[in-house]
Tab-separated table of C-alpha atoms in Angstrom:
chain	number	residue	atom	x	y	z
A	30	GLU	CA	-1.031	14.866	29.355
A	31	ILE	CA	-0.455	11.061	29.354
A	32	VAL	CA	3.022	10.306	28.258
A	33	MET	CA	3.718	6.927	26.338
A	34	THR	CA	7.189	5.655	26.650
A	35	GLN	CA	8.143	2.712	24.129
A	36	SER	CA	11.138	0.520	24.439
A	37	PRO	CA	13.647	-0.455	22.915
A	38	ALA	CA	13.973	2.330	20.501
A	39	THR	CA	15.408	-0.374	18.020
A	40	LEU	CA	15.024	-4.196	18.124
A	41	SER	CA	17.084	-6.353	15.933
A	42	VAL	CA	15.313	-9.716	15.342
A	43	TYR	CA	16.185	-12.667	13.019
A	44	PRO	CA	13.321	-13.742	10.543
A	45	GLY	CA	11.281	-16.378	12.365
A	46	GLU	CA	12.152	-15.210	15.606
A	47	ARG	CA	9.577	-13.899	18.500
A	48	ALA	CA	9.609	-9.811	19.030
A	49	THR	CA	8.493	-8.245	22.070
A	50	LEU	CA	7.842	-4.559	22.158
A	51	SER	CA	7.167	-2.546	25.190
A	52	CYS	CA	4.900	0.488	25.922
A	53	ARG	CA	4.486	2.099	29.140
A	54	ALA	CA	1.691	4.821	30.141
A	55	SER	CA	2.383	7.616	32.692
A	56	GLN	CA	-0.758	6.910	34.273
A	57	SER	CA	-3.632	4.548	33.831
A	58	VAL	CA	-5.134	4.239	30.364
A	59	SER	CA	-7.138	1.007	31.376
A	60	SER	CA	-7.047	-0.856	28.076
A	61	ASN	CA	-7.682	1.931	25.757
A	62	LEU	CA	-4.527	1.372	23.900
A	63	ALA	CA	-3.699	1.019	20.194
A	64	TRP	CA	-0.649	-0.374	18.340
A	65	TYR	CA	0.087	0.806	14.816
A	66	GLN	CA	2.729	-0.585	12.080
A	67	GLN	CA	4.348	1.883	9.886
A	68	LYS	CA	6.617	1.059	6.870
A	69	PRO	CA	8.677	3.582	5.040
A	70	GLY	CA	6.700	5.848	2.765
A	71	GLN	CA	3.250	4.483	4.075
A	72	ALA	CA	0.734	5.880	6.682
A	73	PRO	CA	0.455	4.069	9.809
A	74	ARG	CA	-1.849	0.939	9.940
A	75	LEU	CA	-4.089	-0.040	12.947
A	76	LEU	CA	-2.903	-3.491	14.285
A	77	ILE	CA	-4.508	-3.757	17.742
A	78	TYR	CA	-7.028	-1.813	19.668
A	79	GLY	CA	-8.454	-2.028	23.141
A	80	ALA	CA	-4.834	-3.561	24.191
A	81	PHE	CA	-5.724	-7.140	22.979
A	82	THR	CA	-8.095	-7.037	19.847
A	83	ARG	CA	-6.521	-7.501	16.467
A	84	ALA	CA	-7.676	-5.210	13.712
A	85	THR	CA	-9.331	-6.353	10.725
A	86	GLY	CA	-7.085	-8.388	8.549
A	87	VAL	CA	-4.217	-8.554	11.027
A	88	PRO	CA	-2.555	-11.963	11.089
A	89	ALA	CA	-2.804	-13.865	14.384
A	90	ARG	CA	1.094	-13.782	14.912
A	91	PHE	CA	0.171	-10.269	16.332
A	92	SER	CA	-0.967	-10.052	19.908
A	93	GLY	CA	-1.281	-7.692	22.449
A	94	SER	CA	-1.054	-7.757	26.358
A	95	ARG	CA	-1.434	-5.500	29.421
A	96	SER	CA	0.029	-5.371	32.965
A	97	GLY	CA	-1.216	-2.410	34.746
A	98	THR	CA	0.240	0.659	32.755
A	99	GLU	CA	2.475	-1.601	30.678
A	100	PHE	CA	1.746	-2.931	27.385
A	101	THR	CA	3.095	-5.387	24.910
A	102	LEU	CA	3.072	-6.073	21.297
A	103	THR	CA	4.392	-9.566	20.453
A	104	ILE	CA	5.108	-10.972	17.089
A	105	SER	CA	5.164	-14.495	17.410
A	106	SER	CA	7.436	-15.284	14.413
A	107	LEU	CA	8.833	-12.466	12.460
A	108	GLN	CA	8.016	-12.585	8.644
A	109	SER	CA	9.878	-10.179	6.247
A	110	GLU	CA	6.799	-7.805	5.915
A	111	ASP	CA	6.660	-7.355	9.654
A	112	PHE	CA	10.080	-5.148	9.660
A	113	ALA	CA	8.747	-1.602	10.297
A	114	VAL	CA	8.224	0.697	12.865
A	115	TYR	CA	5.625	0.267	15.647
A	116	TYR	CA	3.783	2.797	17.694
A	117	CYS	CA	1.415	2.755	20.649
A	118	GLN	CA	-1.125	5.329	21.349
A	119	GLN	CA	-3.406	5.980	24.341
A	120	TYR	CA	-6.959	7.022	23.786
A	121	SER	CA	-8.307	6.798	27.500
A	122	ASN	CA	-7.919	10.451	28.361
A	123	TRP	CA	-8.145	12.892	25.575
A	124	PRO	CA	-7.439	15.387	24.152
A	125	PRO	CA	-4.665	15.069	23.517
A	126	LEU	CA	-4.377	11.632	21.913
A	127	THR	CA	-0.709	10.547	22.453
A	128	PHE	CA	1.690	8.229	20.887
A	129	GLY	CA	4.655	6.544	21.993
A	130	GLY	CA	8.222	7.328	20.236
A	131	GLY	CA	8.102	4.169	18.231
A	132	THR	CA	10.010	1.025	18.270
A	133	LYS	CA	12.077	0.009	14.861
A	134	VAL	CA	12.133	-3.669	14.283
A	135	GLU	CA	14.931	-4.505	11.964
A	136	ILE	CA	16.498	-7.557	10.392
A	137	LYS	CA	19.364	-8.955	12.553
B	12	GLN	CA	-14.372	1.163	0.501
B	13	LEU	CA	-13.423	4.153	2.783
B	14	GLN	CA	-10.720	6.520	1.454
B	15	LEU	CA	-9.188	9.465	2.663
B	16	GLN	CA	-7.028	11.855	0.555
B	17	GLU	CA	-5.262	14.949	1.692
B	18	SER	CA	-4.663	17.932	-0.604
B	19	GLY	CA	-3.199	21.259	-0.353
B	20	PRO	CA	0.110	23.184	-1.072
B	21	GLY	CA	3.547	21.135	-0.605
B	22	LEU	CA	5.369	24.385	0.218
B	23	VAL	CA	4.455	27.223	2.652
B	24	LYS	CA	6.578	30.083	3.846
B	25	PRO	CA	7.258	30.884	7.365
B	26	SER	CA	4.842	32.852	9.259
B	27	GLU	CA	1.999	32.025	6.522
B	28	THR	CA	-1.004	29.627	7.150
B	29	LEU	CA	-0.746	26.034	6.254
B	30	SER	CA	-4.142	24.720	4.795
B	31	LEU	CA	-5.040	21.077	4.084
B	32	THR	CA	-8.244	19.592	3.092
B	33	CYS	CA	-8.914	15.863	3.468
B	34	THR	CA	-11.568	14.463	0.723
B	35	VAL	CA	-13.470	11.300	2.341
B	36	SER	CA	-15.187	8.718	0.021
B	37	GLY	CA	-16.860	5.500	0.908
B	38	ALA	CA	-18.229	7.208	4.193
B	39	SER	CA	-20.028	10.417	5.310
B	40	THR	CA	-18.625	13.042	7.274
B	41	SER	CA	-22.043	13.701	8.650
B	42	SER	CA	-21.997	10.102	10.488
B	43	SER	CA	-22.507	10.114	13.934
B	44	ASP	CA	-20.238	7.310	14.537
B	45	TYR	CA	-16.730	8.966	13.953
B	46	TYR	CA	-14.458	11.640	14.399
B	47	TRP	CA	-12.388	13.259	11.783
B	48	GLY	CA	-8.629	13.981	12.606
B	49	TRP	CA	-5.348	15.337	11.664
B	50	ILE	CA	-1.942	13.686	12.540
B	51	ARG	CA	1.414	14.829	11.584
B	52	GLN	CA	4.933	13.290	11.384
B	53	PRO	CA	8.190	15.334	10.964
B	54	PRO	CA	10.756	13.599	8.756
B	55	GLY	CA	12.396	10.700	10.481
B	56	LYS	CA	10.382	11.413	13.685
B	57	GLY	CA	7.370	10.130	15.430
B	58	LEU	CA	3.391	10.828	15.248
B	59	GLN	CA	1.696	13.817	16.757
B	60	TRP	CA	-1.870	14.102	16.888
B	61	ILE	CA	-3.197	17.659	15.986
B	62	GLY	CA	-6.825	17.676	16.487
B	63	SER	CA	-10.241	16.115	15.493
B	64	ILE	CA	-13.763	17.232	14.670
B	65	TYR	CA	-16.984	15.637	15.138
B	66	TYR	CA	-19.774	16.122	12.507
B	67	THR	CA	-21.673	18.648	14.769
B	68	GLY	CA	-18.598	20.868	14.415
B	69	SER	CA	-17.321	20.060	17.936
B	70	THR	CA	-13.286	20.397	17.982
B	71	PHE	CA	-10.799	18.746	19.947
B	72	TYR	CA	-7.192	20.224	19.785
B	73	ASN	CA	-3.550	19.219	20.975
B	74	PRO	CA	-3.101	21.933	23.458
B	75	SER	CA	0.575	22.439	22.317
B	76	LEU	CA	-0.960	23.623	19.076
B	77	LYS	CA	-4.391	24.782	20.163
B	78	SER	CA	-3.512	28.522	19.628
B	79	ARG	CA	-2.570	28.128	15.825
B	80	VAL	CA	-5.108	25.308	14.849
B	81	THR	CA	-8.414	25.195	13.289
B	82	VAL	CA	-10.222	22.147	11.910
B	83	SER	CA	-13.371	22.484	10.183
B	84	VAL	CA	-15.924	19.946	8.318
B	85	ASP	CA	-17.873	20.665	5.326
B	86	THR	CA	-20.349	17.885	5.245
B	87	SER	CA	-22.009	19.040	2.077
B	88	LYS	CA	-18.746	18.391	0.319
B	89	ASN	CA	-17.644	15.253	2.490
B	90	GLN	CA	-14.601	17.054	3.253
B	91	PHE	CA	-12.635	18.161	6.382
B	92	SER	CA	-10.116	20.829	6.712
B	93	LEU	CA	-7.012	21.820	8.637
B	94	LYS	CA	-5.473	25.399	9.177
B	95	LEU	CA	-2.470	25.918	11.156
B	96	GLY	CA	-1.213	29.626	11.379
B	97	SER	CA	2.275	31.136	11.983
B	98	VAL	CA	4.208	28.401	10.599
B	99	THR	CA	7.799	27.716	11.093
B	100	ALA	CA	10.321	25.276	9.921
B	101	ALA	CA	9.449	22.978	12.860
B	102	ASP	CA	5.874	22.658	11.215
B	103	THR	CA	7.486	20.645	8.206
B	104	ALA	CA	6.064	17.409	8.346
B	105	VAL	CA	3.766	14.571	6.558
B	106	TYR	CA	0.378	15.446	7.517
B	107	TYR	CA	-2.091	12.585	7.518
B	108	CYS	CA	-6.132	12.772	7.760
B	109	ALA	CA	-7.867	9.839	9.779
B	110	ARG	CA	-11.063	8.505	10.953
B	111	HIS	CA	-11.592	7.465	14.560
B	112	PRO	CA	-14.453	6.594	16.959
B	113	GLY	CA	-14.946	9.040	19.662
B	114	GLY	CA	-14.652	8.544	23.502
B	115	ILE	CA	-12.743	5.564	24.848
B	116	ALA	CA	-12.897	4.069	21.440
B	117	ALA	CA	-10.406	6.686	19.603
B	118	ALA	CA	-8.148	4.281	17.857
B	119	LEU	CA	-7.110	5.760	14.574
B	120	VAL	CA	-9.025	3.041	12.394
B	121	ASN	CA	-8.494	4.738	8.965
B	122	TRP	CA	-5.566	6.838	7.608
B	123	GLY	CA	-4.971	8.857	4.469
B	124	GLN	CA	-1.760	8.425	2.680
B	125	GLY	CA	-0.331	11.704	3.886
B	126	THR	CA	0.968	14.738	2.223
B	127	LEU	CA	4.306	16.454	2.893
B	128	VAL	CA	4.250	19.943	3.801
B	129	THR	CA	7.609	21.888	3.807
B	130	VAL	CA	7.819	25.258	5.584
B	131	SER	CA	10.563	27.246	3.707
B	132	SER	CA	10.995	30.632	2.086
């Protein structure tokens, strides 16, 4: 099973600032990685797939990158609606599909 | 527009079987383009994939739950279902149904709103 590790667990950011979230895979997943945003009481929403590609309707301030088994989600200028929990998920080698433990982005 | 709606009992007794159904509208469970899956989230915790099914009936399960899980599809009703046996309090969670492509494209594109299932006597 591929283990996904996200850091930090909590990220405190001022509105308008840049947020950088990390996700590391225990082995190569190529670029078969997705990012999700989850707000309280809501289902997760797909933001990024294929490590880099924004899903339909996702603002351009969200971007994904990859370096080996390290993945990054960057939010260029945090808006009030971006404060949420973010999860990464690999789909390179499944079953099982596996998620990281999540990063909570909170207002500083 | 695609909609996924979970339904089923919100309370299940320990040792019994949890049963949920996901009703799909705006898409067909007999499509060859997608898989239909279940994911759960214990209160205050992260996401765990339970299993997925293809329209042919082929199933894929999380090894950690495989001995207790059955996912099935009823294309005539455009629904798919989850059964989880021998439940304990650790199975208390919000259960989501979702749609995803297969193979190396299996990002969970569409999600239901989720339903909370509590395991308690």
